Short mmCIF file of C-alpha atoms in Angstrom, two decimals:
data_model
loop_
_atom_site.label_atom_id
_atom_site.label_comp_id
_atom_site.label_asym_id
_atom_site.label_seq_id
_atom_site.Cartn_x
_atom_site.Cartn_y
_atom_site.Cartn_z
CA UNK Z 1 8.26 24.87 -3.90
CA UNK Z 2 10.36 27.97 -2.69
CA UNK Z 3 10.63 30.67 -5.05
CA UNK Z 4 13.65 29.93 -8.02
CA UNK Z 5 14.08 31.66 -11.33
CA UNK Z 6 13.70 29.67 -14.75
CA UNK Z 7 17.32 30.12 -15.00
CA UNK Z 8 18.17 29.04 -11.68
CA UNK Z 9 15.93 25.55 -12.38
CA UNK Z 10 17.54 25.02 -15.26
CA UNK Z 11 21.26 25.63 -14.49
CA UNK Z 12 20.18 22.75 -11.26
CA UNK Z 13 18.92 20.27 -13.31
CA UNK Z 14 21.46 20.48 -15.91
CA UNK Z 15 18.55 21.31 -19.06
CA UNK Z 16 18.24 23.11 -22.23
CA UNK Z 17 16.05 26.49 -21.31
CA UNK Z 18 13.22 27.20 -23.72
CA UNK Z 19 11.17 30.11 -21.97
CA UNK Z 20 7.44 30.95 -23.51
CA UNK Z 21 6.55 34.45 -25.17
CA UNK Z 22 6.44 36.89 -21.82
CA UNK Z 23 8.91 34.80 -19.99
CA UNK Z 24 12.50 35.31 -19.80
CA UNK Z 25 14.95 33.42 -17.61
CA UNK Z 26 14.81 35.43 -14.84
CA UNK Z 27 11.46 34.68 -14.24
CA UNK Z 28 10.10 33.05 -10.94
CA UNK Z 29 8.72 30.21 -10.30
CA UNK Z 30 7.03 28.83 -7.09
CA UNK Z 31 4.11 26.23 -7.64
CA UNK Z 32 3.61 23.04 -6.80
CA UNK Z 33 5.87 20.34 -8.78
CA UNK Z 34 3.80 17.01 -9.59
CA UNK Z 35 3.86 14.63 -12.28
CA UNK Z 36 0.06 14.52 -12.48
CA UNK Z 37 -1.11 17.08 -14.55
CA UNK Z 38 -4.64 16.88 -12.39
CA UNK Z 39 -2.79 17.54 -9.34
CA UNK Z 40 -1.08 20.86 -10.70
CA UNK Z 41 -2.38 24.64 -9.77
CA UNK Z 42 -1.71 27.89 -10.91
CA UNK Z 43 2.11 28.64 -11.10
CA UNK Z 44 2.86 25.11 -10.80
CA UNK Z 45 5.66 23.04 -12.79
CA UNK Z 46 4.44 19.68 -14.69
CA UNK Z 47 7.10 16.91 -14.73
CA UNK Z 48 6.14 14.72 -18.02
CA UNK Z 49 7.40 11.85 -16.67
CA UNK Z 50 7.24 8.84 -19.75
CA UNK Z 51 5.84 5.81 -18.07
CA UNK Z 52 4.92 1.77 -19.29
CA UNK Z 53 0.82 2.98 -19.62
CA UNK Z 54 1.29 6.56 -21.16
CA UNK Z 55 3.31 9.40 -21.65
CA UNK Z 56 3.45 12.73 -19.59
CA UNK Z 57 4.54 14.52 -22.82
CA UNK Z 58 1.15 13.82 -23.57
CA UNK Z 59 -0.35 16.02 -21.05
CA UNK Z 60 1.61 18.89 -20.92
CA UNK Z 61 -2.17 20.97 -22.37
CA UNK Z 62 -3.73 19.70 -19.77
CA UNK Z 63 -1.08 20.99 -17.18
CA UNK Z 64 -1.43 24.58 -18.63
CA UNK Z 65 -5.06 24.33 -18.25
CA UNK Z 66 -4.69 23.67 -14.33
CA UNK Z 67 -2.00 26.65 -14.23
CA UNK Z 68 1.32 25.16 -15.55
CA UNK Z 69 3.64 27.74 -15.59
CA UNK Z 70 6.86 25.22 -16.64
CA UNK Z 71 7.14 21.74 -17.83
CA UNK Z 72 10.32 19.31 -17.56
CA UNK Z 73 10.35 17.57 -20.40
CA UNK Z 74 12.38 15.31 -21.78
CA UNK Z 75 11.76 16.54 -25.77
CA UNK Z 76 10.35 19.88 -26.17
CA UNK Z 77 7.04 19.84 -26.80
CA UNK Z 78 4.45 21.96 -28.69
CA UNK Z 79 2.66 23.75 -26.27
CA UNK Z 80 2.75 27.21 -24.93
CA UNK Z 81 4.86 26.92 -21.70
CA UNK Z 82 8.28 27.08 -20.45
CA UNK Z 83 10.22 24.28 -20.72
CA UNK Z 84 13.17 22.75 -19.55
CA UNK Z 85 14.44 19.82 -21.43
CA UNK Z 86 16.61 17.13 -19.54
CA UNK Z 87 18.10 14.06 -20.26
CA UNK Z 88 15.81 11.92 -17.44
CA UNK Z 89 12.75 13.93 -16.01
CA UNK Z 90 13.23 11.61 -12.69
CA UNK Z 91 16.73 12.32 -12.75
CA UNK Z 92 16.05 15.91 -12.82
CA UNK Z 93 13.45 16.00 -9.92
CA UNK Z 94 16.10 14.84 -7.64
CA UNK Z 95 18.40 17.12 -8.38
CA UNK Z 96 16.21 19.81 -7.52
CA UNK Z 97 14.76 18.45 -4.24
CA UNK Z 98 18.74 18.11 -3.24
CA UNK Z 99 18.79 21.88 -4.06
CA UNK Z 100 15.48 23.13 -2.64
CA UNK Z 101 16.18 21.27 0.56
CA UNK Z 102 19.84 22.29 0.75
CA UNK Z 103 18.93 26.17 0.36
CA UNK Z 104 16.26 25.95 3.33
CA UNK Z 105 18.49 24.22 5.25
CA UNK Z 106 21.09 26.77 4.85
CA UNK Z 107 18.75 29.63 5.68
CA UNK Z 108 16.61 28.39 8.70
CA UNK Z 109 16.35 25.01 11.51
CA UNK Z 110 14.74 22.58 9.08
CA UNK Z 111 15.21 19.23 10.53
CA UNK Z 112 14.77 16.25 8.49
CA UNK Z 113 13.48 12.75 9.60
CA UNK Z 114 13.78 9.74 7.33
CA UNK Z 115 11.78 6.21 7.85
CA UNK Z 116 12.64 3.26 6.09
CA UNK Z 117 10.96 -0.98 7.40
CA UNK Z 118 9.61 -3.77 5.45
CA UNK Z 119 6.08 -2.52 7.22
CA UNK Z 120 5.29 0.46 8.99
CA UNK Z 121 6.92 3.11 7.19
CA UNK Z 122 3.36 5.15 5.99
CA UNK Z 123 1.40 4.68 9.14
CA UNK Z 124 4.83 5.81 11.07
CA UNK Z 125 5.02 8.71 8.48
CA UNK Z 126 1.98 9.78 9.73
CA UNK Z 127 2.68 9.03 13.68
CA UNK Z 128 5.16 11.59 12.99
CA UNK Z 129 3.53 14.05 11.05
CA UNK Z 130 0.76 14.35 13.53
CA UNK Z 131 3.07 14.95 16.48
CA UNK Z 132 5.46 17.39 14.82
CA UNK Z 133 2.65 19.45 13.03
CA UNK Z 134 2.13 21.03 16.33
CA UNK Z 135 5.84 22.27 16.50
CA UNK Z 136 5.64 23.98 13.64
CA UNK Z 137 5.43 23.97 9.64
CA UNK Z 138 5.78 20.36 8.82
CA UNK Z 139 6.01 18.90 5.38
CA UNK Z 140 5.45 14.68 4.79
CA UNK Z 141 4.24 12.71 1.99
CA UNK Z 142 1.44 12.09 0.48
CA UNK Z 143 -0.38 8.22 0.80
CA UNK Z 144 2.90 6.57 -0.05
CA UNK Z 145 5.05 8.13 -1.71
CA UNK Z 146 8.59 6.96 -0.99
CA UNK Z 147 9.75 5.80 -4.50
CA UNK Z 148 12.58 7.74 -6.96
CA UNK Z 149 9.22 9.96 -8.15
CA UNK Z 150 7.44 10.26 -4.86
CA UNK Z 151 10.13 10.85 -2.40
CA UNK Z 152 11.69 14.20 -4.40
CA UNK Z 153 8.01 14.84 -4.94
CA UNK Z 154 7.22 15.23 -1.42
CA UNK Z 155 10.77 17.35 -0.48
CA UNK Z 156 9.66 19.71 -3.27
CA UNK Z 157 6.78 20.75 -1.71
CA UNK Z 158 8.45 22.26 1.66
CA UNK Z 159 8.53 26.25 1.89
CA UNK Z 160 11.34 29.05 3.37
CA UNK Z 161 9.33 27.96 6.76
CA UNK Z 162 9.32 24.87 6.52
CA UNK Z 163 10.48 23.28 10.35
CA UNK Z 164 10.00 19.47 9.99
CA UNK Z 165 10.46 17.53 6.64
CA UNK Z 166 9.47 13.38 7.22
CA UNK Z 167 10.59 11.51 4.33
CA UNK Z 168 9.36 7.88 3.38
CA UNK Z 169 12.00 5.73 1.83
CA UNK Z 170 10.82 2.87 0.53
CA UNK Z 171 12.61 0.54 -2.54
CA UNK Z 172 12.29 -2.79 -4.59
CA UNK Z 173 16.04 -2.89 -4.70
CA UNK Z 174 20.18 -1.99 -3.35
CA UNK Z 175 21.15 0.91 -3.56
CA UNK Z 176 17.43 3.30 -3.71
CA UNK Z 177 17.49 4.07 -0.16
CA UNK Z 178 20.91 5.50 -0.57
CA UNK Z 179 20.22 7.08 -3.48
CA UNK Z 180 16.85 8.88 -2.06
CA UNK Z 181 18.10 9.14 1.75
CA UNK Z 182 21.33 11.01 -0.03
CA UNK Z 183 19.22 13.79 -1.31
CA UNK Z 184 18.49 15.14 2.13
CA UNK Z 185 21.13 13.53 4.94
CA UNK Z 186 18.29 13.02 7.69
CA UNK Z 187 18.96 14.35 11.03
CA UNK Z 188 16.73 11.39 12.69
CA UNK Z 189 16.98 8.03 10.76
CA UNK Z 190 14.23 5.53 11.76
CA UNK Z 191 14.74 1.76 11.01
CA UNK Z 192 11.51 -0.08 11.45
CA UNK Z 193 11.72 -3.47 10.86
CA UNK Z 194 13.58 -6.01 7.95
CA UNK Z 195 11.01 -8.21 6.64
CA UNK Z 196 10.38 -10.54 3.20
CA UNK Z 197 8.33 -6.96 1.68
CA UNK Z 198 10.36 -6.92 -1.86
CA UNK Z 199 12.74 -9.65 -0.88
CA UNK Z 200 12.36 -10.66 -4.67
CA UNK Z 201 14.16 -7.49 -5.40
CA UNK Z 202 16.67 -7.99 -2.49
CA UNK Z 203 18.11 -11.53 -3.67
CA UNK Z 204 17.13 -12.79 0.42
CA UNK Z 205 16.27 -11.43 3.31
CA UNK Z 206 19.77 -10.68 4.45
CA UNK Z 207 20.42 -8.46 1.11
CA UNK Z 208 16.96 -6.57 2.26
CA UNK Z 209 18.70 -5.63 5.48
CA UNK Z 210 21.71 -4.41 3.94
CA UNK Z 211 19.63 -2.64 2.06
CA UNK Z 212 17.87 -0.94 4.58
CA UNK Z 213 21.42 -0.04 6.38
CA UNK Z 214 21.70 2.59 3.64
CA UNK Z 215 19.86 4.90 5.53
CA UNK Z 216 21.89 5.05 8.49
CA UNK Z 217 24.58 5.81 6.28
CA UNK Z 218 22.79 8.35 4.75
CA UNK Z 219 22.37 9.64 8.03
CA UNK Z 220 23.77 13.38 9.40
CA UNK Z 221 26.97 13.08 11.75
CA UNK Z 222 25.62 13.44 15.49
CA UNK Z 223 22.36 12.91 14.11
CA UNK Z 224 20.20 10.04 16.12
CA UNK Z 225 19.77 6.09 14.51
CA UNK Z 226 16.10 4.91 16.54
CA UNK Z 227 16.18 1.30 16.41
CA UNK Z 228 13.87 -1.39 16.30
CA UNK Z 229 15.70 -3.57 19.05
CA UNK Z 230 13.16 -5.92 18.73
CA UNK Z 231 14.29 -7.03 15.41
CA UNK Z 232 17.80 -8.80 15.71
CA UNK Z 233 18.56 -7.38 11.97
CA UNK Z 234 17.95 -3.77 12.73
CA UNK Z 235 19.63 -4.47 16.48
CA UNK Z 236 22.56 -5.08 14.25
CA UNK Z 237 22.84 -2.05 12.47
CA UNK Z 238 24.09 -0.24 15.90
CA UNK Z 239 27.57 -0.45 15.13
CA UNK Z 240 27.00 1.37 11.99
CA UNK Z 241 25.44 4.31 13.35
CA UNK Z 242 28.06 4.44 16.41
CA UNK Z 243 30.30 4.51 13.11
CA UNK Z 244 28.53 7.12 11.64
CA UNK Z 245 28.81 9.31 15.15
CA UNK Z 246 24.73 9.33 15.69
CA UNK Z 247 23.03 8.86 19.14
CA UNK Z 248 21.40 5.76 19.11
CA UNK Z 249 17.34 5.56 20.67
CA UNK Z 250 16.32 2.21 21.13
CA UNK Z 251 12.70 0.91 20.60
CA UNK Z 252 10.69 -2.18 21.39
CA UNK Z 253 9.47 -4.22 23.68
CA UNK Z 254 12.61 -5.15 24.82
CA UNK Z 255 13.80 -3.88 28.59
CA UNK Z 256 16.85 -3.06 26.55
CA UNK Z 257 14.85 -0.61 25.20
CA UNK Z 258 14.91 3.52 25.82
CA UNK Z 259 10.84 3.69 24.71
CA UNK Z 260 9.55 0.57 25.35
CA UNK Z 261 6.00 -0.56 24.90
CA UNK Z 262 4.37 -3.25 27.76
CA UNK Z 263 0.69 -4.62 28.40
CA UNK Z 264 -0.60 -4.51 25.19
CA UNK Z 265 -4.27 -4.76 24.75
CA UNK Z 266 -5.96 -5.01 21.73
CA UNK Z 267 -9.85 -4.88 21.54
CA UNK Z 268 -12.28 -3.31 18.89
CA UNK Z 269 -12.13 0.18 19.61
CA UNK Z 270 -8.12 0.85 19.23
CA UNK Z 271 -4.98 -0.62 20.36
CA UNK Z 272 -3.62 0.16 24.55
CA UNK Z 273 -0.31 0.13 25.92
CA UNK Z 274 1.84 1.11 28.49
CA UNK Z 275 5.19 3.81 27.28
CA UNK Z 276 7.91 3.46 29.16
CA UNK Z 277 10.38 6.04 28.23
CA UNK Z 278 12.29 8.91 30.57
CA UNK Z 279 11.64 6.93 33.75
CA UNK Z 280 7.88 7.28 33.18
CA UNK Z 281 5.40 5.13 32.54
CA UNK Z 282 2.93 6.77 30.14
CA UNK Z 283 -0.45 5.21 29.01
CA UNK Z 284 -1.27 5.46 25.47
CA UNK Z 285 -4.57 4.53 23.59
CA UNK Z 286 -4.68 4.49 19.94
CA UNK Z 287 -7.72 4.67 18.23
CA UNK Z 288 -5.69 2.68 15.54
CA UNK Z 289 -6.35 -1.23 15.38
CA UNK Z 290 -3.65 -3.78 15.27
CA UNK Z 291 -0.70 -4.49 18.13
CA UNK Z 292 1.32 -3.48 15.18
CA UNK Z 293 0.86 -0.01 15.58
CA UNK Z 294 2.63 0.18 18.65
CA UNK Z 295 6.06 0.04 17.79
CA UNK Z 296 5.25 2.08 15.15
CA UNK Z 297 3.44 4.76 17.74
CA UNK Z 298 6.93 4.15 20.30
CA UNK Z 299 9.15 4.70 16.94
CA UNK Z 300 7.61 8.16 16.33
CA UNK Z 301 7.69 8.75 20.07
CA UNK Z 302 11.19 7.99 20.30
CA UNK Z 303 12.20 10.08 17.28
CA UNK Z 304 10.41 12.64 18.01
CA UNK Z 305 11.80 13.23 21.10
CA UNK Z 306 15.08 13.57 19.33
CA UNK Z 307 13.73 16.87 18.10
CA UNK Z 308 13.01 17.86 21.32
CA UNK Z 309 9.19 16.83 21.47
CA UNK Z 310 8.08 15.92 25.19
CA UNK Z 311 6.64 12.26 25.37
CA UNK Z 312 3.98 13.06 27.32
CA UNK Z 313 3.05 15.68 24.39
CA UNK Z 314 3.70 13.21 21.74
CA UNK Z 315 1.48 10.45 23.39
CA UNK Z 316 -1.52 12.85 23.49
CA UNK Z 317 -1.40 14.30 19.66
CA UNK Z 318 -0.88 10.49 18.99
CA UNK Z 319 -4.31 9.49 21.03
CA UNK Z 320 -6.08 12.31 18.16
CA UNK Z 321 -5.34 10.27 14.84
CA UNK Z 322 -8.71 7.61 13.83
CA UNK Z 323 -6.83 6.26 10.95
CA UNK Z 324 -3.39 5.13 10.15
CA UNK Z 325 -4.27 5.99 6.29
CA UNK Z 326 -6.34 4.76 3.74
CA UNK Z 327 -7.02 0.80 3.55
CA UNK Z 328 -4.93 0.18 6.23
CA UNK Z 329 -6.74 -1.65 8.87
CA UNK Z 330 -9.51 0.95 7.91
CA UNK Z 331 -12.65 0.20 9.38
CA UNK Z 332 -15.97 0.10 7.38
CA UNK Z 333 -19.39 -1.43 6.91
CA UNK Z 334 -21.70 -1.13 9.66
CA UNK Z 335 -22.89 -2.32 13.41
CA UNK Z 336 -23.82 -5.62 11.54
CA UNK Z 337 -20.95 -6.42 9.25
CA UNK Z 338 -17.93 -4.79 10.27
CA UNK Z 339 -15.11 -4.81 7.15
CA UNK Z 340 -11.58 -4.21 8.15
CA UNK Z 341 -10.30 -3.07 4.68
CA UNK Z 342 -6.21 -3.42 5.15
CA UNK Z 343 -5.49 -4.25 1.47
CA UNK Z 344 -3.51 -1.58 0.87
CA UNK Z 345 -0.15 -4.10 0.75
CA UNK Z 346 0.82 -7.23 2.31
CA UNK Z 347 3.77 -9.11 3.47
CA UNK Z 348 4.12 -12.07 5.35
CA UNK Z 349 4.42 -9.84 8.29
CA UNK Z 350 1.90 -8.03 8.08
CA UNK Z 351 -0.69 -10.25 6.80
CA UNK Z 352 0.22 -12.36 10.06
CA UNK Z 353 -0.29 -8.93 12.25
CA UNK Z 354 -3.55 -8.22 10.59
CA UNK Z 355 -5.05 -11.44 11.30
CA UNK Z 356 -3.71 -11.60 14.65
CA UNK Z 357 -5.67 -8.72 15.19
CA UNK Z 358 -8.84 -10.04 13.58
CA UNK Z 359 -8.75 -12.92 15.91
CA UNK Z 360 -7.90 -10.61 18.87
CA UNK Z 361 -11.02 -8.13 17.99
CA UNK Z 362 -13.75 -10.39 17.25
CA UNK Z 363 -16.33 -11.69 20.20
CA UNK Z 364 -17.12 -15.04 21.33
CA UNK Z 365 -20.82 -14.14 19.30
CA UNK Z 366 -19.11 -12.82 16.28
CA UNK Z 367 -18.00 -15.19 13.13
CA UNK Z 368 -14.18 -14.33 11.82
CA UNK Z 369 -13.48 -13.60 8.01
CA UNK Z 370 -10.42 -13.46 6.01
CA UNK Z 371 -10.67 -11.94 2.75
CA UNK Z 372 -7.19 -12.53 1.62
CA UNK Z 373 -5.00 -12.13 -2.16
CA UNK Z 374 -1.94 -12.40 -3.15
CA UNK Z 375 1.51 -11.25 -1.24
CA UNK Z 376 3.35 -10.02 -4.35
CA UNK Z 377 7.50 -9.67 -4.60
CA UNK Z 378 8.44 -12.08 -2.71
CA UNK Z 379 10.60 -14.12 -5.53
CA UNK Z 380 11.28 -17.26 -5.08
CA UNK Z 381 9.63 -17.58 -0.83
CA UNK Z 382 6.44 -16.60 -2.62
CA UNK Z 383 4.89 -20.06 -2.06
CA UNK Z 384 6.54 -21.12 1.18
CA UNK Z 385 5.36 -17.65 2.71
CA UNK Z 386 1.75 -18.23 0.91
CA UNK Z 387 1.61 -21.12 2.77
CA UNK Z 388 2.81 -20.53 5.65
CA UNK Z 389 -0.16 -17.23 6.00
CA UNK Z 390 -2.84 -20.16 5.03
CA UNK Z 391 -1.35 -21.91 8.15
CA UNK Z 392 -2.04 -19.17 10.55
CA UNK Z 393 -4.93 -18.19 9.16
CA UNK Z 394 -6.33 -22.27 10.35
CA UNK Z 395 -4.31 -21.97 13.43
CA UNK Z 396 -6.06 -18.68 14.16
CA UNK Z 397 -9.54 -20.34 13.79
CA UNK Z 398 -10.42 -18.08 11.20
CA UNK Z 399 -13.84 -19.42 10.44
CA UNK Z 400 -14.16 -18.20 6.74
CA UNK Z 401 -11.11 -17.88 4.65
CA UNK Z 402 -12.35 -16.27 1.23
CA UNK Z 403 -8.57 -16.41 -1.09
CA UNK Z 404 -9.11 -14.65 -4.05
CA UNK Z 405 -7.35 -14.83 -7.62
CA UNK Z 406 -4.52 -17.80 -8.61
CA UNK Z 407 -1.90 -15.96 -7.50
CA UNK Z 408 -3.00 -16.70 -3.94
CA UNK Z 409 -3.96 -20.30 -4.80
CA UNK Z 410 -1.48 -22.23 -2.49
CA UNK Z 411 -2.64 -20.23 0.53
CA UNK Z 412 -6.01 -21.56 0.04
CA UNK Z 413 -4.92 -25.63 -0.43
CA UNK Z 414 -2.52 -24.47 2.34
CA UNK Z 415 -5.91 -23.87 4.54
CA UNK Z 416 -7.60 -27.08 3.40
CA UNK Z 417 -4.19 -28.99 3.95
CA UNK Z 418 -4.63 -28.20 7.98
CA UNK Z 419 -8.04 -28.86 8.24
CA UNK Z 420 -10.75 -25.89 6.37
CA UNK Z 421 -11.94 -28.51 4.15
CA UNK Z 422 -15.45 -28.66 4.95
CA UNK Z 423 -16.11 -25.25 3.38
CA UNK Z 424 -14.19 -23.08 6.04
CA UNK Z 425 -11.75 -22.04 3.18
CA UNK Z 426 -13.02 -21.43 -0.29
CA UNK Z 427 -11.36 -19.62 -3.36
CA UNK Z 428 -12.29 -17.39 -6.19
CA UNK Z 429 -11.01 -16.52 -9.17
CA UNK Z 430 -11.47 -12.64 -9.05
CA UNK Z 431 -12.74 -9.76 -6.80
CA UNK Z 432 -16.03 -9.54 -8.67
CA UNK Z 433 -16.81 -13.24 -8.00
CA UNK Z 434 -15.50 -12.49 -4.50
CA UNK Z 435 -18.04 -10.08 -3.76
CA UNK Z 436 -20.84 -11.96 -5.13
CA UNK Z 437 -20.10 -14.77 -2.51
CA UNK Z 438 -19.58 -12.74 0.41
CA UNK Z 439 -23.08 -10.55 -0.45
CA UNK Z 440 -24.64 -13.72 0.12
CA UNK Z 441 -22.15 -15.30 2.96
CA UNK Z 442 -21.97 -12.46 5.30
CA UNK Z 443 -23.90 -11.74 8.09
CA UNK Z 444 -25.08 -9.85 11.44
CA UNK Z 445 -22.12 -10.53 14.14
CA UNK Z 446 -19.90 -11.17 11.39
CA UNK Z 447 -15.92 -9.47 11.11
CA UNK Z 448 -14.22 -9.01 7.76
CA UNK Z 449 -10.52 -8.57 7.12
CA UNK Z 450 -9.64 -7.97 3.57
CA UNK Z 451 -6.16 -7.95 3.14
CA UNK Z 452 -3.81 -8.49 -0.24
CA UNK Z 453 -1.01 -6.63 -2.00
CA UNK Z 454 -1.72 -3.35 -4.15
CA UNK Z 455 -1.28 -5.55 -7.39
CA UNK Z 456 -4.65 -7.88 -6.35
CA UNK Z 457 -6.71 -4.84 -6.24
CA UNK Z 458 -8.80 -5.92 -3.06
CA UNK Z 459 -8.72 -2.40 -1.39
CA UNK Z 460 -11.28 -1.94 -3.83
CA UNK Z 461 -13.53 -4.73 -2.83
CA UNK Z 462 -12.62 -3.68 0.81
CA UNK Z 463 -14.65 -0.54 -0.11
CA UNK Z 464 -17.43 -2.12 -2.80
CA UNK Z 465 -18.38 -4.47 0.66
CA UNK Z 466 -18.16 -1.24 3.31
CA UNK Z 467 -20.62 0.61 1.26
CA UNK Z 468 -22.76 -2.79 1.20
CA UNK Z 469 -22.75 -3.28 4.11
CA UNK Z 470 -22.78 0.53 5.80
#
């Protein structure tokens, strides 16, 4: 965090000062703000955050032993340490990104890009990061973390140099995009896609789009809306922005399109395509797997080139990044048994893209797998969509689909329903009994795909059957 006096925190976040023998309010503070005391350093500030599973009050000692230098708390605690004690800990973290952010802002050309899409947004995140880090300092979060803790998180950690700030806006309901987005007014606004992801939350699919509107209102005037033209929902959020005064950058693989992505090819080894953007046509060869990825790869193109990034020079520093992030479509195991561990999250859409791409990638000598949990939030489409993934999965001839845990139950009798009744489709009542079958199902040729929501846990099977198989 840039460099603010106790009394300067506290007067931001609205809190009661109580400095620590040898500190008075005037003194300064610069570490790193996290609410994980194991993830603090010397000088840093600990935000004891209560939670359902524990309390961060709890941890303020262990804070101080990794450096602590101030906690926000929201009782005073008895420890030796600064503290600033607030109303709402998560209320007060926002309040001081909006501050931190604003002051850089004022002093130097920070430019701020926002991403919001049912799928897409962390792999994007990272499309961008890559690209940008060669501009100068750039600043983006951490795994995912897009939520009312992770996004302020993530602006708190940018510095007086600071160039590029990528923000991740993710939410389970209206109004926490706007809410987030508002902290920072993004120059470039990315919408990636409105899918069922959440929809539970939403209330429908067309209450998830509105949703996702909120941040090109949150947007900067003149600043740049690119748009997923592919998706009719996000296509319709262009009279918004022309509202809002930004410069609208079209993406897909529409010919409507300003970047637009043509002859995909998807094998093994990464994911191919032809950019069309400028009047060129510009190859581009992730290492990446999944057609997905493109539009993801043209979004961060497109935006990027808002901020004055040449294509050409975007494309290449693209062509350099081996993973989109952890368990996503993260390849493991070894030349036998090759595990595609994507179980990271899930969505209808992107369960349907990852298996896609398993079909796509696998040989006429290789077997398909489909390790596959539960799609969670969904509300009340939660059995419709189960079935309609155990559907494709058939369609697909998938030869194995492994569904694990009763949450995921009706995509399995959705399988057997259209034909994987002679043993093609089996189900399991937990990971554990998941792995035992596949140590003995698996074999040489075969190809893996273990994909679920974070709630089913399978990211960790994912990994228990990559080291098994490595």
């Amino acid at each position: 965090m840039i460099a603010l006096s106790l009394a300067e925190i506290a007067e931001i976040v609205g809190g009661d000062l109580r400095p620590a023998a040898g500190h008075d309010p005037a003194s300064i503070v610069s570490g790193v703000v996290d609410t994980d005391s194991r993830q603090i350093s010397p000088g840093g500030i600990f935000v004891a955050k209560p939670g359902e599973q524990t309390d961060g009050h709890r941890f303020v000692g262990a804070a101080i032993e990794n450096g602590a230098v101030l906690a926000l708390v929201e009782h005073a605690v008895d420890e030796a340490i600064s503290q600033i004690v607030v109303p709402d800990v998560v209320d007060a973290i926002a309040e001081l990104a909006r501050a931190v952010v604003a002051k850089v802002r004022a002093a130097g050309d920070l430019r701020i890009v926002g991403v919001t899409g049912s799928n897409g947004k962390t792999t994007t995140k990272n499309f961008l990061a890559r690209i940008l880090q060669d501009e100068g300092e750039t600043i983006a979060p951490i795994a995912s973390y897009n939520n009312e803790v992770g996004a302020p998180l993530t602006m708190l950690r940018i510095t007086p140099t600071t160039r590029f700030l990528v923000c991740e806006f993710g939410a389970s309901a209206p109004g926490e995009i706007a809410r987030l987005a508002g902290l920072v007014t993004p120059d470039v606004v990315i919408e990636l896609m409105v899918g069922l992801a959440h929809a539970g939350g939403f209330g429908g699919i067309e209450e998830t789009a509105r949703a996702k509107a909120e941040l090109v209102k949150a947007a900067a005037h003149g600043g740049t809306a690119v748009l997923n033209l592919d998706d009719p929902r996000v296509a319709g959020m262009a009279p918004l922005a022309e509202e809002r005064g930004l410069q609208i950058v079209g993406f897909g693989q529409t010919p409507a399109a300003d970047v637009r992505a043509a002859e995909i090819d998807v094998t093994a080894s990464g994911t191919s395509c032809i950019v069309h953007v400028d009047g060129q046509a510009l190859p581009l060869r992730l290492q990446v797997l999944g057609a997905h990825h493109v539009n993801n790869a043209i979004a961060a193109i497109a935006a990027t080139g808002a901020l004055g990034v040449a294509p050409a020079d975007a494309i290449a520093r693209l062509e350099t990044v081996q993973l989109a992030e952890r368990w996503r479509m993260q390849p493991m195991g070894g030349a036998d048994v090759r595990i595609i561990n994507d179980a990271y999250n899930a969505s209808p859409d992107s369960m349907a893209a990852a298996l896609r791409t398993l079909a796509q990638i696998t040989g006429p000598d290789e077997r398909t797998v489909a390790v596959l949990g539960a799609m969670s939030e969904l509300g009340e489409t939660a059995g419709d969509e189960h079935d309609r993934i155990g559907l494709l999965a058939v369609r697909l001839n998938i030869q194995r689909i492994v569904v694990v845990g009763a949450e995921a139950r009706r995509l399995y009798l959705a399988a057997v329903g259209e034909g994987s009744w002679d043993g093609e489709a089996v189900h399991l009542a937990d990971a554990d009994a998941a792995f035992e079958y596949l140590r003995g199902e698996l074999r040489p040729g075969d190809r893996v795909l273990v994909k679920s929501s974070n709630s089913a846990g399978l990211r960790f099977l994912g990994d228990r059957l990559g080291e098994s198989f490595s």
